[in-house]
Amino acid sequence: MADRVLVLHWWHDSGAVEHTHEVLRGRVREADGRNAEPTVGLIGSQSVRTTDTVPPSARGFDAGKKVKSRKRFIVTDTLGLLLAVHVVAANVQDRDGARRPLLWTRLDHPGVRKIWADQGFTGRLVDWSAQILGRELESSARTLTNAASRSSPSGGPESACSRGSPPTGVSPGTTRPARLARIP
């Protein structure tokens, strides 16, 4: 059993999982007649109920849903393919929790020039995205709904959120794979 755990750690730590995901995402996009690298993204968040086994420091109270939970932020391309994930306590506001996945998207996918978001991603976040990341964050409920419906039956980040949780064993704030050695 210990050998299996070591192999799983090697796959993750070596960058093999991240590399495989990137290659497969590119192939799916090309099979759909698109460029391998996306130019537009969608960001969404979703609160997910937690159990008592989740440490109190890793969960928060979502006032809108009135539950103790975690919140996951997901950035996808217009096909609904994953670009970035970030998990935080649910009491974190959308405009604050979105910064890391937006930054990761900027670093890992420099071709993404515009990101569509719902109304929770407004104000300072739009300005920060333009000034710091040099990216346009277009925030409107209608924009996100239209973008998801015309681009893919998978429906963008909300559908990605509902398909399941981030990888098992991932702690809040550490959902992005480490930038270690990449496989050529």
Short mmCIF file of C-alpha atoms in Angstrom, two decimals:
data_model
loop_
_atom_site.label_atom_id
_atom_site.label_comp_id
_atom_site.label_asym_id
_atom_site.label_seq_id
_atom_site.Cartn_x
_atom_site.Cartn_y
_atom_site.Cartn_z
CA MET A 1 0.00 0.00 0.00
CA ALA A 2 2.84 2.41 0.82
CA ASP A 3 4.30 1.81 -2.66
CA ARG A 4 1.00 2.91 -4.25
CA VAL A 5 0.99 6.12 -2.22
CA LEU A 6 4.54 6.87 -3.29
CA VAL A 7 3.64 6.33 -6.95
CA LEU A 8 0.65 8.70 -6.63
CA HIS A 9 2.85 11.35 -5.01
CA TRP A 10 5.42 10.91 -7.77
CA TRP A 11 2.77 11.41 -10.46
CA HIS A 12 1.59 14.62 -8.83
CA ASP A 13 4.96 15.99 -7.74
CA SER A 14 6.64 15.29 -11.07
CA GLY A 15 4.01 17.35 -12.90
CA ALA A 16 2.77 14.32 -14.84
CA VAL A 17 -0.87 14.85 -13.85
CA GLU A 18 -0.84 18.54 -14.80
CA HIS A 19 0.94 17.82 -18.09
CA THR A 20 -1.50 15.04 -19.01
CA HIS A 21 -4.45 17.33 -18.24
CA GLU A 22 -3.00 20.09 -20.43
CA VAL A 23 -2.37 17.74 -23.35
CA LEU A 24 -5.84 16.19 -23.16
CA ARG A 25 -7.53 19.60 -22.88
CA GLY A 26 -5.67 20.75 -26.02
CA ARG A 27 -6.70 17.63 -27.93
CA VAL A 28 -10.36 18.01 -26.93
CA ARG A 29 -10.32 21.66 -28.05
CA GLU A 30 -8.69 20.76 -31.38
CA ALA A 31 -11.20 17.93 -31.94
CA ASP A 32 -13.92 20.57 -31.51
CA GLY A 33 -12.29 22.71 -34.22
CA ARG A 34 -10.71 25.23 -31.85
CA ASN A 35 -7.16 26.29 -31.06
CA ALA A 36 -5.46 24.16 -28.40
CA GLU A 37 -5.10 27.20 -26.12
CA PRO A 38 -8.25 29.11 -25.10
CA THR A 39 -8.65 32.88 -25.51
CA VAL A 40 -11.75 33.30 -23.32
CA GLY A 41 -12.55 31.89 -19.89
CA LEU A 42 -15.48 31.75 -17.50
CA ILE A 43 -15.23 31.95 -13.72
CA GLY A 44 -17.81 30.73 -11.25
CA SER A 45 -18.07 29.80 -7.61
CA GLN A 46 -20.11 27.31 -5.70
CA SER A 47 -20.57 26.64 -1.99
CA VAL A 48 -20.44 22.98 -1.04
CA ARG A 49 -21.68 21.66 2.29
CA THR A 50 -19.05 20.14 4.53
CA THR A 51 -19.17 17.56 7.26
CA ASP A 52 -17.71 17.76 10.74
CA THR A 53 -14.62 15.92 9.50
CA VAL A 54 -13.52 19.11 7.71
CA PRO A 55 -11.50 21.25 10.13
CA PRO A 56 -13.22 24.49 11.22
CA SER A 57 -10.36 26.51 9.75
CA ALA A 58 -11.15 25.07 6.30
CA ARG A 59 -14.85 25.89 6.27
CA GLY A 60 -16.94 28.98 6.80
CA PHE A 61 -20.52 30.14 7.02
CA ASP A 62 -22.13 31.05 3.72
CA ALA A 63 -24.63 33.74 4.74
CA GLY A 64 -26.52 33.48 1.44
CA LYS A 65 -27.18 29.76 1.79
CA LYS A 66 -27.06 29.72 5.60
CA VAL A 67 -24.80 26.66 5.75
CA LYS A 68 -21.31 25.80 6.93
CA SER A 69 -19.38 24.96 3.81
CA ARG A 70 -16.42 25.43 1.51
CA LYS A 71 -16.48 27.51 -1.64
CA ARG A 72 -14.75 26.47 -4.83
CA PHE A 73 -13.78 28.86 -7.58
CA ILE A 74 -13.42 27.33 -11.01
CA VAL A 75 -12.14 28.89 -14.22
CA THR A 76 -12.99 27.00 -17.40
CA ASP A 77 -12.65 27.63 -21.09
CA THR A 78 -15.81 28.03 -23.17
CA LEU A 79 -16.06 24.27 -23.59
CA GLY A 80 -16.20 23.84 -19.81
CA LEU A 81 -12.68 22.39 -19.64
CA LEU A 82 -10.84 23.18 -16.43
CA LEU A 83 -8.20 25.93 -16.35
CA ALA A 84 -7.93 26.66 -12.59
CA VAL A 85 -9.50 25.63 -9.27
CA HIS A 86 -9.28 27.23 -5.84
CA VAL A 87 -11.02 26.03 -2.65
CA VAL A 88 -11.57 28.32 0.35
CA ALA A 89 -13.87 28.66 3.34
CA ALA A 90 -17.38 29.69 2.25
CA ASN A 91 -17.31 33.02 4.09
CA VAL A 92 -14.84 34.38 1.50
CA GLN A 93 -16.55 36.80 -0.90
CA ASP A 94 -16.44 36.05 -4.63
CA ARG A 95 -14.45 39.19 -5.43
CA ASP A 96 -11.75 38.15 -2.91
CA GLY A 97 -11.58 34.40 -3.57
CA ALA A 98 -11.39 34.82 -7.34
CA ARG A 99 -7.98 36.51 -7.37
CA ARG A 100 -5.85 33.36 -7.15
CA PRO A 101 -7.60 31.36 -9.87
CA LEU A 102 -7.58 34.45 -12.12
CA LEU A 103 -3.85 34.88 -11.50
CA TRP A 104 -3.19 31.19 -12.16
CA THR A 105 -5.18 31.41 -15.38
CA ARG A 106 -3.11 34.44 -16.43
CA LEU A 107 0.17 32.62 -15.72
CA ASP A 108 -0.71 29.22 -17.14
CA HIS A 109 -2.86 30.38 -20.07
CA PRO A 110 -1.52 33.73 -21.29
CA GLY A 111 -3.78 33.58 -24.36
CA VAL A 112 -6.89 34.03 -22.21
CA ARG A 113 -7.54 37.75 -22.66
CA LYS A 114 -11.15 37.94 -21.44
CA ILE A 115 -12.99 36.20 -18.61
CA TRP A 116 -16.75 36.21 -18.26
CA ALA A 117 -18.21 36.19 -14.75
CA ASP A 118 -21.54 36.55 -12.99
CA GLN A 119 -22.58 39.56 -10.91
CA GLY A 120 -20.76 38.39 -7.78
CA PHE A 121 -17.44 39.23 -9.42
CA THR A 122 -17.66 43.01 -9.57
CA GLY A 123 -16.12 46.22 -8.27
CA ARG A 124 -12.52 46.07 -7.14
CA LEU A 125 -11.99 42.67 -8.79
CA VAL A 126 -12.76 44.06 -12.26
CA ASP A 127 -10.28 46.91 -11.69
CA TRP A 128 -7.64 44.54 -10.23
CA SER A 129 -7.98 42.19 -13.18
CA ALA A 130 -7.48 45.04 -15.65
CA GLN A 131 -4.65 46.80 -13.80
CA ILE A 132 -2.67 43.87 -12.39
CA LEU A 133 -3.41 41.03 -14.80
CA GLY A 134 -4.01 43.08 -17.93
CA ARG A 135 -7.16 41.06 -18.56
CA GLU A 136 -10.77 42.05 -19.09
CA LEU A 137 -13.19 40.65 -16.53
CA GLU A 138 -16.69 41.10 -17.89
CA SER A 139 -19.17 40.75 -15.06
CA SER A 140 -22.87 40.29 -15.74
CA ALA A 141 -25.38 37.50 -15.17
CA ARG A 142 -26.62 37.76 -18.75
CA THR A 143 -23.11 37.55 -20.22
CA LEU A 144 -22.25 34.37 -18.29
CA THR A 145 -25.54 32.67 -19.14
CA ASN A 146 -25.28 33.53 -22.83
CA ALA A 147 -21.61 32.54 -23.04
CA ALA A 148 -22.17 29.16 -21.43
CA SER A 149 -25.24 28.31 -23.47
CA ARG A 150 -23.79 29.25 -26.87
CA SER A 151 -20.36 27.72 -26.32
CA SER A 152 -20.97 24.28 -24.96
CA PRO A 153 -23.59 21.87 -23.69
CA SER A 154 -21.39 21.42 -20.61
CA GLY A 155 -22.29 24.95 -19.54
CA GLY A 156 -19.04 26.38 -18.21
CA PRO A 157 -17.85 26.67 -14.62
CA GLU A 158 -21.16 26.05 -12.85
CA SER A 159 -21.48 22.71 -14.63
CA ALA A 160 -17.85 21.95 -13.86
CA CYS A 161 -18.58 22.70 -10.20
CA SER A 162 -21.57 20.39 -10.15
CA ARG A 163 -19.67 17.51 -11.78
CA GLY A 164 -17.72 16.89 -8.61
CA SER A 165 -15.16 18.03 -6.12
CA PRO A 166 -11.54 18.94 -6.66
CA PRO A 167 -9.05 16.08 -6.45
CA THR A 168 -9.14 14.03 -3.27
CA GLY A 169 -6.72 15.09 -0.56
CA VAL A 170 -6.53 18.70 -1.71
CA SER A 171 -6.55 21.28 1.06
CA PRO A 172 -8.19 24.69 0.74
CA GLY A 173 -5.88 27.19 -0.89
CA THR A 174 -3.63 24.52 -2.38
CA THR A 175 -5.67 23.16 -5.27
CA ARG A 176 -3.24 24.31 -7.95
CA PRO A 177 -0.59 21.73 -8.72
CA ALA A 178 2.91 22.75 -7.73
CA ARG A 179 4.97 24.25 -10.53
CA LEU A 180 7.64 21.59 -10.44
CA ALA A 181 9.51 19.89 -13.23
CA ARG A 182 7.38 19.57 -16.32
CA ILE A 183 7.48 16.53 -18.53
CA PRO A 184 8.71 17.50 -22.04
#
